[in-house]
């Protein structure tokens, strides 16, 4: 059995060594797919002797699915992990002990993903830990073709592990808000596609089974997306911070739930409205408006 880990990078010198250290005992091969970093990312990767390939960035799904074409065909399982994430010791042990025992009908493995914000674990708000599919049989899974919030999808049976992947980004709050400003443009594209249907709709949304990602995506696409712009951001924040007890996460948690649960969502809605206004005022179609306003070619 051979496990290949894929890490997508761009200027990840703060995180890459920590990530590799957490997976090197379980991954037989580590492939770093870099988008032409300008810091020490490549030097760190090469110092570990991992495989390095480079490709211009379009979006996560495109980059990851391209990476799947670059790994060895004798790979048995693929591990998806971000550079600012680490495997818990418990999950590492589960992978080493239990992954070889899984039947050939099991195509993917779910685990928990927990997040830290400003160095503090986020425990409330109903968002962490969340179940994510990060291990899948080579040739049986791929990343959803979306601009934002991408999940790995498989068609066969899955297994649940109890260990965690921990997202612990060490960059500043200024970096975080800049990143989420960029994310909001990409999410606006996905939300606009639900209304205008200008590209293939690829989604794990489902009410069947116990897949948390599928259920949350269904609610987002069938309920949240149909609420009025602006109001839905406030409603979502209120749900997370009050009903799901986000206020128990303290001061760092208050910042996280407000910024990620309200500010970010409201920014997505504001950009959606800006695109629609540009369409009305200039008589252009959705793709032209998105390129002019969001800088995205879909």
PDB file of C-alpha atoms in Angstrom:
ATOM      1  CA  UNK A   1       0.000   0.000   0.000  1.00  0.00           C
ATOM      2  CA  UNK A   2       1.374   3.385  -1.023  1.00  0.00           C
ATOM      3  CA  UNK A   3       0.072   6.725   0.300  1.00  0.00           C
ATOM      4  CA  UNK A   4       0.813   9.909  -1.643  1.00  0.00           C
ATOM      5  CA  UNK A   5       0.205  13.245   0.070  1.00  0.00           C
ATOM      6  CA  UNK A   6      -0.515  16.342  -2.012  1.00  0.00           C
ATOM      7  CA  UNK A   7       0.222  19.814  -0.606  1.00  0.00           C
ATOM      8  CA  UNK A   8      -0.642  22.923  -2.637  1.00  0.00           C
ATOM      9  CA  UNK A   9       1.620  25.870  -1.821  1.00  0.00           C
ATOM     10  CA  UNK A  10       2.211  29.532  -2.440  1.00  0.00           C
ATOM     11  CA  UNK A  11       4.568  31.322  -0.022  1.00  0.00           C
ATOM     12  CA  UNK A  12       4.125  28.789   2.787  1.00  0.00           C
ATOM     13  CA  UNK A  13       7.542  29.081   4.453  1.00  0.00           C
ATOM     14  CA  UNK A  14       5.890  29.527   7.867  1.00  0.00           C
ATOM     15  CA  UNK A  15       3.960  26.281   7.637  1.00  0.00           C
ATOM     16  CA  UNK A  16       5.445  23.789   5.196  1.00  0.00           C
ATOM     17  CA  UNK A  17       8.076  22.162   7.429  1.00  0.00           C
ATOM     18  CA  UNK A  18       5.521  21.676  10.216  1.00  0.00           C
ATOM     19  CA  UNK A  19       3.061  20.106   7.762  1.00  0.00           C
ATOM     20  CA  UNK A  20       5.631  17.733   6.265  1.00  0.00           C
ATOM     21  CA  UNK A  21       6.842  16.706   9.725  1.00  0.00           C
ATOM     22  CA  UNK A  22       3.285  15.718  10.643  1.00  0.00           C
ATOM     23  CA  UNK A  23       2.738  13.481   7.594  1.00  0.00           C
ATOM     24  CA  UNK A  24       6.158  12.044   6.784  1.00  0.00           C
ATOM     25  CA  UNK A  25       5.559   8.965   8.948  1.00  0.00           C
ATOM     26  CA  UNK A  26       2.354   8.037   7.099  1.00  0.00           C
ATOM     27  CA  UNK A  27       2.974   9.229   3.527  1.00  0.00           C
ATOM     28  CA  UNK A  28       5.278   7.191   1.314  1.00  0.00           C
ATOM     29  CA  UNK A  29       5.492  10.072  -1.165  1.00  0.00           C
ATOM     30  CA  UNK A  30       4.859  13.791  -0.638  1.00  0.00           C
ATOM     31  CA  UNK A  31       4.158  15.990  -3.638  1.00  0.00           C
ATOM     32  CA  UNK A  32       4.336  19.773  -3.237  1.00  0.00           C
ATOM     33  CA  UNK A  33       2.455  21.547  -6.020  1.00  0.00           C
ATOM     34  CA  UNK A  34       3.720  25.111  -5.947  1.00  0.00           C
ATOM     35  CA  UNK A  35       2.330  28.224  -7.636  1.00  0.00           C
ATOM     36  CA  UNK A  36       5.724  29.888  -8.096  1.00  0.00           C
ATOM     37  CA  UNK A  37       6.376  30.956  -4.510  1.00  0.00           C
ATOM     38  CA  UNK A  38       8.693  33.903  -3.932  1.00  0.00           C
ATOM     39  CA  UNK A  39       9.747  32.992  -0.377  1.00  0.00           C
ATOM     40  CA  UNK A  40      11.659  29.974   0.966  1.00  0.00           C
ATOM     41  CA  UNK A  41       8.865  27.459   0.285  1.00  0.00           C
ATOM     42  CA  UNK A  42      10.755  25.593  -2.443  1.00  0.00           C
ATOM     43  CA  UNK A  43      13.998  25.500  -0.446  1.00  0.00           C
ATOM     44  CA  UNK A  44      12.140  23.942   2.489  1.00  0.00           C
ATOM     45  CA  UNK A  45      10.399  21.396   0.271  1.00  0.00           C
ATOM     46  CA  UNK A  46      13.639  20.344  -1.390  1.00  0.00           C
ATOM     47  CA  UNK A  47      15.431  20.103   1.943  1.00  0.00           C
ATOM     48  CA  UNK A  48      12.967  17.337   2.846  1.00  0.00           C
ATOM     49  CA  UNK A  49      13.539  15.573  -0.452  1.00  0.00           C
ATOM     50  CA  UNK A  50       9.869  15.694  -1.454  1.00  0.00           C
ATOM     51  CA  UNK A  51       8.670  15.855  -5.047  1.00  0.00           C
ATOM     52  CA  UNK A  52       8.086  19.398  -6.313  1.00  0.00           C
ATOM     53  CA  UNK A  53       6.117  20.483  -9.367  1.00  0.00           C
ATOM     54  CA  UNK A  54       4.999  23.991 -10.316  1.00  0.00           C
ATOM     55  CA  UNK A  55       1.929  25.340 -12.083  1.00  0.00           C
ATOM     56  CA  UNK A  56       0.230  28.723 -12.350  1.00  0.00           C
ATOM     57  CA  UNK A  57      -2.733  29.106 -10.000  1.00  0.00           C
ATOM     58  CA  UNK A  58      -6.313  29.235 -11.304  1.00  0.00           C
ATOM     59  CA  UNK A  59      -8.281  27.897  -8.358  1.00  0.00           C
ATOM     60  CA  UNK A  60      -7.920  25.135  -5.778  1.00  0.00           C
ATOM     61  CA  UNK A  61     -10.020  22.554  -7.617  1.00  0.00           C
ATOM     62  CA  UNK A  62      -8.162  22.981 -10.896  1.00  0.00           C
ATOM     63  CA  UNK A  63      -4.788  22.849  -9.153  1.00  0.00           C
ATOM     64  CA  UNK A  64      -5.584  19.789  -7.062  1.00  0.00           C
ATOM     65  CA  UNK A  65      -7.145  17.806  -9.894  1.00  0.00           C
ATOM     66  CA  UNK A  66      -4.105  18.597 -12.053  1.00  0.00           C
ATOM     67  CA  UNK A  67      -1.895  17.397  -9.198  1.00  0.00           C
ATOM     68  CA  UNK A  68      -3.688  14.030  -9.310  1.00  0.00           C
ATOM     69  CA  UNK A  69      -2.346  13.595 -12.852  1.00  0.00           C
ATOM     70  CA  UNK A  70       1.232  14.158 -11.639  1.00  0.00           C
ATOM     71  CA  UNK A  71       1.495  11.438  -8.999  1.00  0.00           C
ATOM     72  CA  UNK A  72       2.754   7.888  -9.503  1.00  0.00           C
ATOM     73  CA  UNK A  73       0.217   5.412 -10.837  1.00  0.00           C
ATOM     74  CA  UNK A  74       1.209   2.859  -8.194  1.00  0.00           C
ATOM     75  CA  UNK A  75      -0.344   5.114  -5.537  1.00  0.00           C
ATOM     76  CA  UNK A  76      -2.992   3.326  -3.470  1.00  0.00           C
ATOM     77  CA  UNK A  77      -4.344   6.219  -1.380  1.00  0.00           C
ATOM     78  CA  UNK A  78      -4.167  10.010  -1.758  1.00  0.00           C
ATOM     79  CA  UNK A  79      -3.992  12.314   1.261  1.00  0.00           C
ATOM     80  CA  UNK A  80      -5.128  15.892   0.737  1.00  0.00           C
ATOM     81  CA  UNK A  81      -3.656  18.316   3.253  1.00  0.00           C
ATOM     82  CA  UNK A  82      -3.106  22.069   3.195  1.00  0.00           C
ATOM     83  CA  UNK A  83       0.277  23.544   4.071  1.00  0.00           C
ATOM     84  CA  UNK A  84      -1.093  25.228   7.216  1.00  0.00           C
ATOM     85  CA  UNK A  85      -2.627  21.984   8.491  1.00  0.00           C
ATOM     86  CA  UNK A  86      -1.156  19.120  10.541  1.00  0.00           C
ATOM     87  CA  UNK A  87      -2.270  15.595  11.321  1.00  0.00           C
ATOM     88  CA  UNK A  88      -2.966  14.820  14.943  1.00  0.00           C
ATOM     89  CA  UNK A  89      -0.958  11.945  16.398  1.00  0.00           C
ATOM     90  CA  UNK A  90      -4.161   9.978  16.838  1.00  0.00           C
ATOM     91  CA  UNK A  91      -5.069  10.330  13.146  1.00  0.00           C
ATOM     92  CA  UNK A  92      -1.541   9.374  12.109  1.00  0.00           C
ATOM     93  CA  UNK A  93      -1.828   6.213  14.169  1.00  0.00           C
ATOM     94  CA  UNK A  94      -5.242   5.409  12.690  1.00  0.00           C
ATOM     95  CA  UNK A  95      -3.879   5.792   9.171  1.00  0.00           C
ATOM     96  CA  UNK A  96      -0.910   3.522   9.853  1.00  0.00           C
ATOM     97  CA  UNK A  97      -2.909   0.854  11.678  1.00  0.00           C
ATOM     98  CA  UNK A  98      -6.364   0.868  10.107  1.00  0.00           C
ATOM     99  CA  UNK A  99      -6.054   2.116   6.531  1.00  0.00           C
ATOM    100  CA  UNK A 100      -4.454  -1.181   5.345  1.00  0.00           C
ATOM    101  CA  UNK A 101      -7.366  -3.078   6.909  1.00  0.00           C
ATOM    102  CA  UNK A 102     -10.089  -1.348   4.879  1.00  0.00           C
ATOM    103  CA  UNK A 103     -11.920  -3.427   2.306  1.00  0.00           C
ATOM    104  CA  UNK A 104     -11.536  -2.729  -1.398  1.00  0.00           C
ATOM    105  CA  UNK A 105     -15.096  -1.357  -1.476  1.00  0.00           C
ATOM    106  CA  UNK A 106     -14.084   1.610   0.743  1.00  0.00           C
ATOM    107  CA  UNK A 107     -13.143   4.556  -1.471  1.00  0.00           C
ATOM    108  CA  UNK A 108     -12.725   7.402   1.009  1.00  0.00           C
ATOM    109  CA  UNK A 109     -12.020   8.151   4.659  1.00  0.00           C
ATOM    110  CA  UNK A 110     -13.542  10.966   6.712  1.00  0.00           C
ATOM    111  CA  UNK A 111     -11.882  12.622   9.696  1.00  0.00           C
ATOM    112  CA  UNK A 112     -12.482  15.722  11.807  1.00  0.00           C
ATOM    113  CA  UNK A 113     -10.977  19.064  10.856  1.00  0.00           C
ATOM    114  CA  UNK A 114     -10.483  21.500  13.715  1.00  0.00           C
ATOM    115  CA  UNK A 115      -9.408  25.120  13.403  1.00  0.00           C
ATOM    116  CA  UNK A 116      -7.371  27.529  15.450  1.00  0.00           C
ATOM    117  CA  UNK A 117      -7.817  31.280  15.067  1.00  0.00           C
ATOM    118  CA  UNK A 118      -5.278  33.700  16.533  1.00  0.00           C
ATOM    119  CA  UNK A 119      -3.763  30.680  18.274  1.00  0.00           C
ATOM    120  CA  UNK A 120      -7.000  29.600  19.973  1.00  0.00           C
ATOM    121  CA  UNK A 121      -9.054  26.496  19.095  1.00  0.00           C
ATOM    122  CA  UNK A 122     -12.569  27.261  17.848  1.00  0.00           C
ATOM    123  CA  UNK A 123     -14.889  24.896  19.728  1.00  0.00           C
ATOM    124  CA  UNK A 124     -18.357  26.386  19.302  1.00  0.00           C
ATOM    125  CA  UNK A 125     -20.553  27.936  16.639  1.00  0.00           C
ATOM    126  CA  UNK A 126     -21.376  24.629  14.968  1.00  0.00           C
ATOM    127  CA  UNK A 127     -18.525  24.932  12.482  1.00  0.00           C
ATOM    128  CA  UNK A 128     -15.607  23.054  14.059  1.00  0.00           C
ATOM    129  CA  UNK A 129     -14.805  20.279  14.216  1.00  0.00           C
ATOM    130  CA  UNK A 130     -16.301  19.364  10.849  1.00  0.00           C
ATOM    131  CA  UNK A 131     -16.140  16.072   9.000  1.00  0.00           C
ATOM    132  CA  UNK A 132     -14.021  16.168   5.851  1.00  0.00           C
ATOM    133  CA  UNK A 133     -12.978  13.533   3.333  1.00  0.00           C
ATOM    134  CA  UNK A 134      -9.200  13.857   3.032  1.00  0.00           C
ATOM    135  CA  UNK A 135      -8.091  10.297   2.203  1.00  0.00           C
ATOM    136  CA  UNK A 136      -9.313   8.519  -0.917  1.00  0.00           C
ATOM    137  CA  UNK A 137      -8.276   5.715  -3.182  1.00  0.00           C
ATOM    138  CA  UNK A 138      -6.242   6.854  -6.162  1.00  0.00           C
ATOM    139  CA  UNK A 139      -8.459   7.020  -9.236  1.00  0.00           C
ATOM    140  CA  UNK A 140     -11.665   6.931  -7.195  1.00  0.00           C
ATOM    141  CA  UNK A 141     -11.916  10.560  -6.076  1.00  0.00           C
ATOM    142  CA  UNK A 142     -11.435  14.099  -7.268  1.00  0.00           C
ATOM    143  CA  UNK A 143     -12.024  17.651  -6.093  1.00  0.00           C
ATOM    144  CA  UNK A 144     -15.328  19.354  -6.896  1.00  0.00           C
ATOM    145  CA  UNK A 145     -14.953  21.735  -9.827  1.00  0.00           C
ATOM    146  CA  UNK A 146     -15.828  24.882  -7.893  1.00  0.00           C
ATOM    147  CA  UNK A 147     -14.248  28.238  -7.176  1.00  0.00           C
ATOM    148  CA  UNK A 148     -14.640  28.034  -3.409  1.00  0.00           C
ATOM    149  CA  UNK A 149     -15.295  25.613  -0.524  1.00  0.00           C
ATOM    150  CA  UNK A 150     -14.183  22.565  -2.488  1.00  0.00           C
ATOM    151  CA  UNK A 151     -14.649  19.022  -1.203  1.00  0.00           C
ATOM    152  CA  UNK A 152     -13.287  15.687  -2.366  1.00  0.00           C
ATOM    153  CA  UNK A 153     -16.002  13.503  -3.840  1.00  0.00           C
ATOM    154  CA  UNK A 154     -16.120   9.731  -4.274  1.00  0.00           C
ATOM    155  CA  UNK A 155     -18.958   7.556  -5.497  1.00  0.00           C
ATOM    156  CA  UNK A 156     -18.373   4.479  -3.333  1.00  0.00           C
ATOM    157  CA  UNK A 157     -18.511   3.685   0.355  1.00  0.00           C
ATOM    158  CA  UNK A 158     -16.572   5.635   2.952  1.00  0.00           C
ATOM    159  CA  UNK A 159     -15.142   4.990   6.411  1.00  0.00           C
ATOM    160  CA  UNK A 160     -14.903   7.262   9.467  1.00  0.00           C
ATOM    161  CA  UNK A 161     -11.700   7.805  11.438  1.00  0.00           C
ATOM    162  CA  UNK A 162     -11.790   9.559  14.805  1.00  0.00           C
ATOM    163  CA  UNK A 163      -8.556  11.570  14.531  1.00  0.00           C
ATOM    164  CA  UNK A 164      -8.231  15.195  13.493  1.00  0.00           C
ATOM    165  CA  UNK A 165      -6.571  17.451  10.980  1.00  0.00           C
ATOM    166  CA  UNK A 166      -5.777  20.761  12.678  1.00  0.00           C
ATOM    167  CA  UNK A 167      -5.810  24.016  10.697  1.00  0.00           C
ATOM    168  CA  UNK A 168      -3.443  26.379  12.522  1.00  0.00           C
ATOM    169  CA  UNK A 169      -2.429  29.290  10.315  1.00  0.00           C
ATOM    170  CA  UNK A 170       0.392  31.399  11.757  1.00  0.00           C
ATOM    171  CA  UNK A 171      -0.059  34.477   9.583  1.00  0.00           C
ATOM    172  CA  UNK A 172      -1.394  37.831  10.812  1.00  0.00           C
ATOM    173  CA  UNK A 173      -4.995  38.997  10.945  1.00  0.00           C
ATOM    174  CA  UNK A 174      -4.169  41.428   8.139  1.00  0.00           C
ATOM    175  CA  UNK A 175      -3.129  38.457   5.994  1.00  0.00           C
ATOM    176  CA  UNK A 176      -6.312  36.589   6.979  1.00  0.00           C
ATOM    177  CA  UNK A 177      -8.628  39.440   5.982  1.00  0.00           C
ATOM    178  CA  UNK A 178      -6.779  39.940   2.690  1.00  0.00           C
ATOM    179  CA  UNK A 179      -7.113  36.217   1.927  1.00  0.00           C
ATOM    180  CA  UNK A 180     -10.818  36.232   2.726  1.00  0.00           C
ATOM    181  CA  UNK A 181     -11.354  39.276   0.548  1.00  0.00           C
ATOM    182  CA  UNK A 182      -9.993  37.177  -2.330  1.00  0.00           C
ATOM    183  CA  UNK A 183     -12.067  34.196  -1.200  1.00  0.00           C
ATOM    184  CA  UNK A 184     -15.216  36.333  -1.256  1.00  0.00           C
ATOM    185  CA  UNK A 185     -14.788  37.002  -4.980  1.00  0.00           C
ATOM    186  CA  UNK A 186     -14.457  33.288  -5.664  1.00  0.00           C
ATOM    187  CA  UNK A 187     -17.464  32.435  -3.515  1.00  0.00           C
ATOM    188  CA  UNK A 188     -19.475  35.144  -5.271  1.00  0.00           C
ATOM    189  CA  UNK A 189     -18.809  33.281  -8.525  1.00  0.00           C
ATOM    190  CA  UNK A 190     -20.236  30.050  -7.102  1.00  0.00           C
ATOM    191  CA  UNK A 191     -23.266  31.842  -5.674  1.00  0.00           C
ATOM    192  CA  UNK A 192     -23.930  33.662  -8.955  1.00  0.00           C
ATOM    193  CA  UNK A 193     -23.696  30.356 -10.802  1.00  0.00           C
ATOM    194  CA  UNK A 194     -26.610  29.038  -8.745  1.00  0.00           C
ATOM    195  CA  UNK A 195     -28.718  31.837 -10.213  1.00  0.00           C
ATOM    196  CA  UNK A 196     -27.315  32.258 -13.734  1.00  0.00           C
ATOM    197  CA  UNK A 197     -26.046  28.728 -14.498  1.00  0.00           C
ATOM    198  CA  UNK A 198     -23.073  29.878 -16.616  1.00  0.00           C
ATOM    199  CA  UNK A 199     -20.843  26.897 -15.798  1.00  0.00           C
ATOM    200  CA  UNK A 200     -21.243  23.262 -14.826  1.00  0.00           C
ATOM    201  CA  UNK A 201     -22.664  22.950 -11.322  1.00  0.00           C
ATOM    202  CA  UNK A 202     -20.476  20.470  -9.464  1.00  0.00           C
ATOM    203  CA  UNK A 203     -21.623  19.876  -5.902  1.00  0.00           C
ATOM    204  CA  UNK A 204     -21.638  17.274  -3.119  1.00  0.00           C
ATOM    205  CA  UNK A 205     -24.996  18.647  -1.888  1.00  0.00           C
ATOM    206  CA  UNK A 206     -27.196  15.823  -0.625  1.00  0.00           C
ATOM    207  CA  UNK A 207     -29.760  15.033   2.044  1.00  0.00           C
ATOM    208  CA  UNK A 208     -29.061  11.320   1.787  1.00  0.00           C
ATOM    209  CA  UNK A 209     -26.794   9.518   4.195  1.00  0.00           C
ATOM    210  CA  UNK A 210     -24.850  11.095   7.059  1.00  0.00           C
ATOM    211  CA  UNK A 211     -22.355  13.141   5.029  1.00  0.00           C
ATOM    212  CA  UNK A 212     -21.976  16.415   6.929  1.00  0.00           C
ATOM    213  CA  UNK A 213     -20.401  18.214   3.969  1.00  0.00           C
ATOM    214  CA  UNK A 214     -23.234  17.171   1.678  1.00  0.00           C
ATOM    215  CA  UNK A 215     -25.899  18.289   4.149  1.00  0.00           C
ATOM    216  CA  UNK A 216     -24.271  21.670   4.777  1.00  0.00           C
ATOM    217  CA  UNK A 217     -23.858  22.228   1.040  1.00  0.00           C
ATOM    218  CA  UNK A 218     -27.538  21.369   0.458  1.00  0.00           C
ATOM    219  CA  UNK A 219     -28.620  23.916   3.078  1.00  0.00           C
ATOM    220  CA  UNK A 220     -26.323  26.525   1.566  1.00  0.00           C
ATOM    221  CA  UNK A 221     -27.557  25.984  -1.993  1.00  0.00           C
ATOM    222  CA  UNK A 222     -31.244  25.324  -1.335  1.00  0.00           C
ATOM    223  CA  UNK A 223     -31.932  27.547   1.684  1.00  0.00           C
ATOM    224  CA  UNK A 224     -29.191  30.105   2.387  1.00  0.00           C
ATOM    225  CA  UNK A 225     -28.764  31.135  -1.274  1.00  0.00           C
ATOM    226  CA  UNK A 226     -32.481  31.950  -1.568  1.00  0.00           C
ATOM    227  CA  UNK A 227     -32.526  34.351   1.383  1.00  0.00           C
ATOM    228  CA  UNK A 228     -32.150  38.102   0.690  1.00  0.00           C
ATOM    229  CA  UNK A 229     -28.576  39.316   0.202  1.00  0.00           C
ATOM    230  CA  UNK A 230     -27.194  40.973   3.340  1.00  0.00           C
ATOM    231  CA  UNK A 231     -29.916  39.627   5.613  1.00  0.00           C
ATOM    232  CA  UNK A 232     -28.662  36.072   5.213  1.00  0.00           C
ATOM    233  CA  UNK A 233     -25.191  37.065   6.429  1.00  0.00           C
ATOM    234  CA  UNK A 234     -26.670  38.536   9.602  1.00  0.00           C
ATOM    235  CA  UNK A 235     -28.952  35.508  10.092  1.00  0.00           C
ATOM    236  CA  UNK A 236     -26.032  33.122   9.711  1.00  0.00           C
ATOM    237  CA  UNK A 237     -23.900  35.036  12.220  1.00  0.00           C
ATOM    238  CA  UNK A 238     -26.771  35.154  14.712  1.00  0.00           C
ATOM    239  CA  UNK A 239     -27.285  31.402  14.318  1.00  0.00           C
ATOM    240  CA  UNK A 240     -23.606  30.658  14.884  1.00  0.00           C
ATOM    241  CA  UNK A 241     -22.859  33.137  17.630  1.00  0.00           C
ATOM    242  CA  UNK A 242     -26.060  32.841  19.685  1.00  0.00           C
ATOM    243  CA  UNK A 243     -27.858  29.573  18.920  1.00  0.00           C
ATOM    244  CA  UNK A 244     -24.679  27.518  18.416  1.00  0.00           C
ATOM    245  CA  UNK A 245     -22.951  29.197  21.391  1.00  0.00           C
ATOM    246  CA  UNK A 246     -20.122  30.850  19.471  1.00  0.00           C
ATOM    247  CA  UNK A 247     -19.847  33.445  22.245  1.00  0.00           C
ATOM    248  CA  UNK A 248     -18.301  30.731  24.435  1.00  0.00           C
ATOM    249  CA  UNK A 249     -15.146  30.872  22.293  1.00  0.00           C
ATOM    250  CA  UNK A 250     -14.119  34.091  24.050  1.00  0.00           C
ATOM    251  CA  UNK A 251     -12.518  37.178  22.513  1.00  0.00           C
ATOM    252  CA  UNK A 252     -10.611  35.389  19.770  1.00  0.00           C
ATOM    253  CA  UNK A 253     -13.755  33.436  18.974  1.00  0.00           C
ATOM    254  CA  UNK A 254     -15.830  36.607  18.812  1.00  0.00           C
ATOM    255  CA  UNK A 255     -13.427  37.977  16.224  1.00  0.00           C
ATOM    256  CA  UNK A 256     -13.532  34.753  14.243  1.00  0.00           C
ATOM    257  CA  UNK A 257     -17.301  34.307  14.244  1.00  0.00           C
ATOM    258  CA  UNK A 258     -17.914  37.961  13.353  1.00  0.00           C
ATOM    259  CA  UNK A 259     -15.291  38.128  10.604  1.00  0.00           C
ATOM    260  CA  UNK A 260     -15.878  34.701   9.069  1.00  0.00           C
ATOM    261  CA  UNK A 261     -19.570  34.344   9.888  1.00  0.00           C
ATOM    262  CA  UNK A 262     -20.772  37.880   9.108  1.00  0.00           C
ATOM    263  CA  UNK A 263     -18.167  40.195   7.517  1.00  0.00           C
ATOM    264  CA  UNK A 264     -17.029  37.618   4.981  1.00  0.00           C
ATOM    265  CA  UNK A 265     -20.575  36.540   4.087  1.00  0.00           C
ATOM    266  CA  UNK A 266     -21.730  40.137   3.794  1.00  0.00           C
ATOM    267  CA  UNK A 267     -18.763  40.912   1.551  1.00  0.00           C
ATOM    268  CA  UNK A 268     -19.766  38.043  -0.746  1.00  0.00           C
ATOM    269  CA  UNK A 269     -23.292  39.461  -0.950  1.00  0.00           C
ATOM    270  CA  UNK A 270     -22.035  43.001  -1.603  1.00  0.00           C
ATOM    271  CA  UNK A 271     -19.893  41.731  -4.480  1.00  0.00           C
ATOM    272  CA  UNK A 272     -22.844  39.787  -5.909  1.00  0.00           C
ATOM    273  CA  UNK A 273     -24.932  42.962  -5.882  1.00  0.00           C
ATOM    274  CA  UNK A 274     -22.083  44.920  -7.483  1.00  0.00           C
ATOM    275  CA  UNK A 275     -21.856  42.413 -10.339  1.00  0.00           C
ATOM    276  CA  UNK A 276     -25.612  42.529 -10.921  1.00  0.00           C
ATOM    277  CA  UNK A 277     -25.615  46.335 -10.893  1.00  0.00           C
ATOM    278  CA  UNK A 278     -22.819  46.387 -13.462  1.00  0.00           C
ATOM    279  CA  UNK A 279     -24.869  44.051 -15.671  1.00  0.00           C
ATOM    280  CA  UNK A 280     -27.931  46.325 -15.484  1.00  0.00           C
ATOM    281  CA  UNK A 281     -26.106  49.592 -15.987  1.00  0.00           C
ATOM    282  CA  UNK A 282     -23.834  48.431 -18.791  1.00  0.00           C
ATOM    283  CA  UNK A 283     -25.948  45.864 -20.597  1.00  0.00           C
ATOM    284  CA  UNK A 284     -23.351  43.100 -20.355  1.00  0.00           C
ATOM    285  CA  UNK A 285     -23.735  39.412 -19.531  1.00  0.00           C
ATOM    286  CA  UNK A 286     -22.772  37.746 -16.287  1.00  0.00           C
ATOM    287  CA  UNK A 287     -19.349  36.538 -17.421  1.00  0.00           C
ATOM    288  CA  UNK A 288     -18.270  39.965 -18.631  1.00  0.00           C
ATOM    289  CA  UNK A 289     -19.513  41.603 -15.436  1.00  0.00           C
ATOM    290  CA  UNK A 290     -17.684  39.085 -13.249  1.00  0.00           C
ATOM    291  CA  UNK A 291     -14.447  39.612 -15.104  1.00  0.00           C
ATOM    292  CA  UNK A 292     -14.701  43.403 -14.818  1.00  0.00           C
ATOM    293  CA  UNK A 293     -15.815  43.510 -11.178  1.00  0.00           C
ATOM    294  CA  UNK A 294     -14.278  40.395  -9.625  1.00  0.00           C
ATOM    295  CA  UNK A 295     -11.356  39.847 -11.962  1.00  0.00           C
ATOM    296  CA  UNK A 296     -12.501  36.258 -12.542  1.00  0.00           C
ATOM    297  CA  UNK A 297     -12.862  34.482 -15.885  1.00  0.00           C
ATOM    298  CA  UNK A 298     -15.304  31.624 -15.363  1.00  0.00           C
TER     299      UNK A 298
END
